[in-house]
Amino acid sequence: QKEVEQDPGPLSVPEGAIVSLNCTYSNSAFQYFMWYRQYSRKGPELLMYTYSSGNKEDGRFTAQVDKSSKYISLFIRDSQPSDSATYLCAMSGSQDTNAGKSTFGDGTTLTVKP
Amino acid sequence: GAVVSQHPSWVICKSGTSVKIECRSLDFQATTMFWYRQFPKQSLMLMATSNEGSKATYEQGVEKDKFLINHASLTLSTLTVTSAHPEDSSFYICSASSGTALQETQYFGPGTRLLVL
C-alpha cells in the first residue's frame, strides 16, 4: 500500500464549478501538507502549504487537513479553464532526515471546460 | 521569491553521450536539492537527495554511477546522465528546499526534457 493515495481522476468539470481534490495517507508522522499544480511539460508549482490540521484559504483555493482521518483536500471555487492541470498532493514529517523531502501522490488531472 | 531554474530546458543527444543538467536556486540558499524523473502521464519519481557539500543519497533502484549528482554550492546542483541510452529519455525535474521556516516545502524547477536518440 502506498503511503499517499490520491484520487486518480481524470476530472472534467464545467467552468464555474467547485472542484474537490483529495488524498489519504497512512503515515501518522506527516505534519506538513502541500498541494502542487503542474501544467503540461512544466515543473510543479507550490499552491498551498499547511502545517498540521485545519483549513487554509488563498483566493479561490482552500486546503483542508484532517489528521484524525488522515485525509486532505483541495477545493477550487469558481473554477476556470486556466485551472486545467495536474494537481499533486505531497506531505512530509519530522521523521525525514532531509528538510523538504516529501512523499507525493500520483496526481489528479483536472480539465475545466469553458 | 523561491525561484528555481534549470538549464537546459531541453536536450537531444546521441546514445552513449553524457548530459549535464544544472539546477539553481536564484533567490535563496538551498540546503537540500532533489532530483526527480517523470515519465509521461506519471507522477514524480524521486531519484536522489543531495545536501550541499556531501554525497547524494540515491533512491532504491537508481544507479549512482549512471546519474552523477554534485551539489557544490548552496545555489547549484548538477545531474549528469552518463552514457545516456534511449530508455533514459524523460523529463528531469529538480527541486530545492531552504531549510528555513518553510523547511518542509520544496520549490521546483521548470524541468529538463531529455531525448536520447
Short mmCIF file of C-alpha atoms in Angstrom, two decimals:
data_model
loop_
_atom_site.label_atom_id
_atom_site.label_comp_id
_atom_site.label_asym_id
_atom_site.label_seq_id
_atom_site.Cartn_x
_atom_site.Cartn_y
_atom_site.Cartn_z
CA GLN A 1 0.00 0.00 0.00
CA LYS A 2 1.30 3.45 -0.91
CA GLU A 3 1.89 5.94 1.86
CA VAL A 4 -0.11 8.54 -0.06
CA GLU A 5 -3.14 7.72 -2.18
CA GLN A 6 -4.66 10.32 -4.43
CA ASP A 7 -7.98 10.16 -6.23
CA PRO A 8 -6.77 9.29 -9.72
CA GLY A 9 -9.23 11.18 -11.86
CA PRO A 10 -9.17 12.42 -14.52
CA LEU A 11 -11.69 15.03 -13.56
CA SER A 12 -13.65 17.15 -16.04
CA VAL A 13 -15.89 19.99 -14.87
CA PRO A 14 -17.64 22.99 -16.44
CA GLU A 15 -16.29 26.45 -15.86
CA GLY A 16 -17.50 27.90 -12.57
CA ALA A 17 -17.86 24.55 -10.82
CA ILE A 18 -16.46 23.77 -7.40
CA VAL A 19 -13.71 21.18 -7.60
CA SER A 20 -12.70 18.84 -4.80
CA LEU A 21 -9.37 17.04 -4.94
CA ASN A 22 -8.48 14.53 -2.25
CA CYS A 23 -5.66 12.47 -0.79
CA THR A 24 -5.43 9.97 2.01
CA TYR A 25 -2.30 8.85 3.79
CA SER A 26 -1.17 6.20 6.21
CA ASN A 27 1.86 7.72 7.95
CA SER A 28 0.72 9.49 11.11
CA ALA A 29 4.08 11.27 11.33
CA PHE A 30 3.23 13.53 8.41
CA GLN A 31 2.85 17.08 9.63
CA TYR A 32 3.29 19.23 6.52
CA PHE A 33 0.80 19.06 3.69
CA MET A 34 1.24 20.64 0.29
CA TRP A 35 -0.64 20.94 -2.96
CA TYR A 36 1.22 21.48 -6.21
CA ARG A 37 -0.12 22.36 -9.62
CA GLN A 38 1.68 21.09 -12.69
CA TYR A 39 0.90 22.28 -16.18
CA SER A 40 1.77 20.03 -19.06
CA ARG A 41 5.53 19.92 -19.73
CA LYS A 42 6.29 22.18 -16.76
CA GLY A 43 7.64 21.66 -13.27
CA PRO A 44 5.21 21.60 -10.34
CA GLU A 45 4.46 24.90 -8.59
CA LEU A 46 3.53 25.16 -4.93
CA LEU A 47 -0.11 26.18 -4.48
CA MET A 48 -0.88 25.68 -0.82
CA TYR A 49 1.08 24.71 2.25
CA THR A 50 -0.49 23.69 5.55
CA TYR A 51 1.03 22.63 8.82
CA SER A 52 -0.96 20.13 10.91
CA SER A 53 -4.77 20.09 10.87
CA GLY A 54 -7.09 22.85 9.82
CA ASN A 55 -8.11 24.95 6.85
CA LYS A 56 -6.21 27.46 4.81
CA GLU A 57 -7.69 29.74 2.21
CA ASP A 58 -5.96 31.60 -0.59
CA GLY A 59 -8.24 33.26 -3.10
CA ARG A 60 -10.29 30.60 -4.84
CA PHE A 61 -8.31 27.79 -3.24
CA THR A 62 -8.98 26.18 0.14
CA ALA A 63 -6.85 23.43 1.64
CA GLN A 64 -8.21 21.24 4.39
CA VAL A 65 -6.31 18.80 6.56
CA ASP A 66 -7.97 16.26 8.85
CA LYS A 67 -5.20 14.43 10.64
CA SER A 68 -7.61 12.29 12.62
CA SER A 69 -8.91 10.81 9.38
CA LYS A 70 -5.58 11.11 7.55
CA TYR A 71 -7.35 12.95 4.78
CA ILE A 72 -6.55 16.15 2.95
CA SER A 73 -8.50 18.10 0.37
CA LEU A 74 -8.06 20.98 -2.02
CA PHE A 75 -11.16 22.90 -3.06
CA ILE A 76 -11.21 25.20 -6.05
CA ARG A 77 -14.12 27.62 -6.26
CA ASP A 78 -15.33 29.22 -9.46
CA SER A 79 -13.02 27.00 -11.49
CA GLN A 80 -11.50 28.49 -14.63
CA PRO A 81 -10.10 26.90 -17.80
CA SER A 82 -6.69 28.11 -16.63
CA ASP A 83 -7.03 25.77 -13.64
CA SER A 84 -6.74 22.82 -16.03
CA ALA A 85 -3.63 21.00 -14.86
CA THR A 86 -2.45 18.05 -12.84
CA TYR A 87 -2.68 18.56 -9.09
CA LEU A 88 -0.28 16.73 -6.80
CA CYS A 89 -0.65 16.36 -3.07
CA ALA A 90 2.52 16.00 -1.03
CA MET A 91 3.32 15.57 2.61
CA SER A 92 6.30 15.25 4.89
CA GLY A 93 7.15 14.98 8.55
CA SER A 94 9.85 15.47 11.10
CA GLN A 95 10.96 11.89 10.68
CA ASP A 96 12.58 12.82 7.39
CA THR A 97 16.27 13.46 7.77
CA ASN A 98 16.33 15.86 4.85
CA ALA A 99 14.34 19.05 5.16
CA GLY A 100 11.71 19.22 2.48
CA LYS A 101 11.72 15.56 1.43
CA SER A 102 8.11 14.88 0.60
CA THR A 103 6.00 11.92 -0.39
CA PHE A 104 3.86 12.68 -3.41
CA GLY A 105 0.53 11.40 -4.60
CA ASP A 106 0.25 10.25 -8.20
CA GLY A 107 -1.68 13.35 -9.23
CA THR A 108 -5.18 14.16 -10.43
CA THR A 109 -5.62 15.68 -13.87
CA LEU A 110 -8.30 18.35 -13.96
CA THR A 111 -9.91 19.79 -17.07
CA VAL A 112 -12.17 22.81 -16.77
CA LYS A 113 -14.30 23.24 -19.85
CA PRO A 114 -15.37 26.74 -20.94
CA GLY B 1 10.56 34.57 -4.21
CA ALA B 2 11.70 30.93 -4.12
CA VAL B 3 12.66 30.66 -7.78
CA VAL B 4 14.46 27.61 -9.08
CA SER B 5 15.87 27.46 -12.60
CA GLN B 6 17.08 24.58 -14.71
CA HIS B 7 19.33 24.52 -17.72
CA PRO B 8 18.97 23.37 -20.38
CA SER B 9 15.19 23.23 -20.75
CA TRP B 10 15.51 20.51 -23.34
CA VAL B 11 18.31 18.47 -24.84
CA ILE B 12 18.63 15.91 -27.60
CA CYS B 13 21.71 13.71 -27.62
CA LYS B 14 23.08 10.60 -29.21
CA SER B 15 23.15 7.31 -27.35
CA GLY B 16 26.36 6.89 -25.37
CA THR B 17 26.98 10.56 -24.68
CA SER B 18 26.78 12.27 -21.29
CA VAL B 19 24.41 15.09 -20.49
CA LYS B 20 24.69 17.59 -17.64
CA ILE B 21 21.65 19.35 -16.21
CA GLU B 22 22.02 22.32 -13.88
CA CYS B 23 19.63 23.32 -11.14
CA ARG B 24 19.95 26.72 -9.47
CA SER B 25 18.11 28.38 -6.62
CA LEU B 26 18.03 32.02 -7.67
CA ASP B 27 16.88 33.88 -4.57
CA PHE B 28 17.54 31.58 -1.65
CA GLN B 29 20.15 29.20 -0.38
CA ALA B 30 19.14 25.60 -0.87
CA THR B 31 20.47 23.32 1.82
CA THR B 32 18.85 20.37 0.09
CA MET B 33 18.10 19.70 -3.55
CA PHE B 34 16.12 16.84 -5.01
CA TRP B 35 16.20 15.27 -8.44
CA TYR B 36 13.11 13.66 -9.95
CA ARG B 37 12.27 11.87 -13.14
CA GLN B 38 8.81 11.97 -14.62
CA PHE B 39 7.55 9.81 -17.46
CA PRO B 40 4.50 10.90 -19.50
CA LYS B 41 1.24 10.85 -17.52
CA GLN B 42 3.04 9.57 -14.43
CA SER B 43 3.92 11.19 -11.15
CA LEU B 44 7.29 12.31 -9.91
CA MET B 45 9.83 9.61 -9.13
CA LEU B 46 12.45 10.74 -6.65
CA MET B 47 15.90 9.77 -7.87
CA ALA B 48 18.18 11.28 -5.24
CA THR B 49 18.55 13.83 -2.49
CA SER B 50 21.63 15.99 -2.25
CA ASN B 51 22.90 18.20 0.53
CA GLU B 52 25.48 20.87 -0.13
CA GLY B 53 28.99 19.57 0.30
CA SER B 54 28.11 15.92 0.84
CA LYS B 55 27.37 12.88 -1.26
CA ALA B 56 23.92 12.41 -2.66
CA THR B 57 21.53 9.83 -1.27
CA TYR B 58 20.05 7.73 -4.03
CA GLU B 59 16.68 6.04 -4.01
CA GLN B 60 16.50 2.30 -4.40
CA GLY B 61 16.95 1.22 -7.99
CA VAL B 62 18.71 4.39 -9.13
CA GLU B 63 22.27 3.78 -10.35
CA LYS B 64 24.55 6.30 -8.71
CA ASP B 65 27.32 5.71 -11.25
CA LYS B 66 24.96 6.49 -14.09
CA PHE B 67 23.28 9.53 -12.55
CA LEU B 68 26.05 11.63 -11.05
CA ILE B 69 24.92 14.37 -8.72
CA ASN B 70 27.07 17.22 -7.50
CA HIS B 71 25.83 19.84 -5.02
CA ALA B 72 28.86 22.09 -4.96
CA SER B 73 27.25 25.19 -3.51
CA LEU B 74 24.11 26.33 -1.75
CA THR B 75 22.66 27.54 -5.03
CA LEU B 76 23.76 24.94 -7.57
CA SER B 77 23.29 21.22 -8.07
CA THR B 78 24.07 19.28 -11.23
CA LEU B 79 22.82 15.96 -12.54
CA THR B 80 24.94 14.21 -15.15
CA VAL B 81 23.39 11.35 -17.07
CA THR B 82 26.40 9.31 -18.15
CA SER B 83 26.39 7.15 -21.27
CA ALA B 84 22.78 8.01 -21.94
CA HIS B 85 20.54 5.49 -23.66
CA PRO B 86 17.07 5.88 -25.21
CA GLU B 87 15.43 4.49 -22.06
CA ASP B 88 16.88 7.47 -20.16
CA SER B 89 14.68 9.79 -22.20
CA SER B 90 12.43 11.51 -19.69
CA PHE B 91 11.51 14.78 -18.00
CA TYR B 92 14.02 15.56 -15.26
CA ILE B 93 12.95 17.99 -12.56
CA CYS B 94 14.92 19.37 -9.67
CA SER B 95 13.60 20.98 -6.53
CA ALA B 96 15.19 22.88 -3.68
CA SER B 97 14.44 23.32 -0.02
CA SER B 98 15.79 26.17 2.04
CA GLY B 99 15.51 24.60 5.47
CA THR B 100 14.03 27.75 6.99
CA ALA B 101 10.52 28.38 8.35
CA LEU B 102 9.12 26.66 5.29
CA GLN B 103 11.65 23.91 5.66
CA GLU B 104 9.28 21.19 4.73
CA THR B 105 8.36 22.62 1.32
CA GLN B 106 10.12 22.24 -1.97
CA TYR B 107 10.29 24.65 -4.86
CA PHE B 108 10.56 23.07 -8.25
CA GLY B 109 12.47 24.00 -11.35
CA PRO B 110 10.75 24.07 -14.75
CA GLY B 111 12.22 20.72 -15.76
CA THR B 112 14.56 19.48 -18.47
CA ARG B 113 13.29 17.29 -21.24
CA LEU B 114 15.89 14.77 -22.37
CA LEU B 115 15.61 12.82 -25.60
CA VAL B 116 18.27 10.23 -26.32
CA LEU B 117 18.40 9.02 -29.92
#
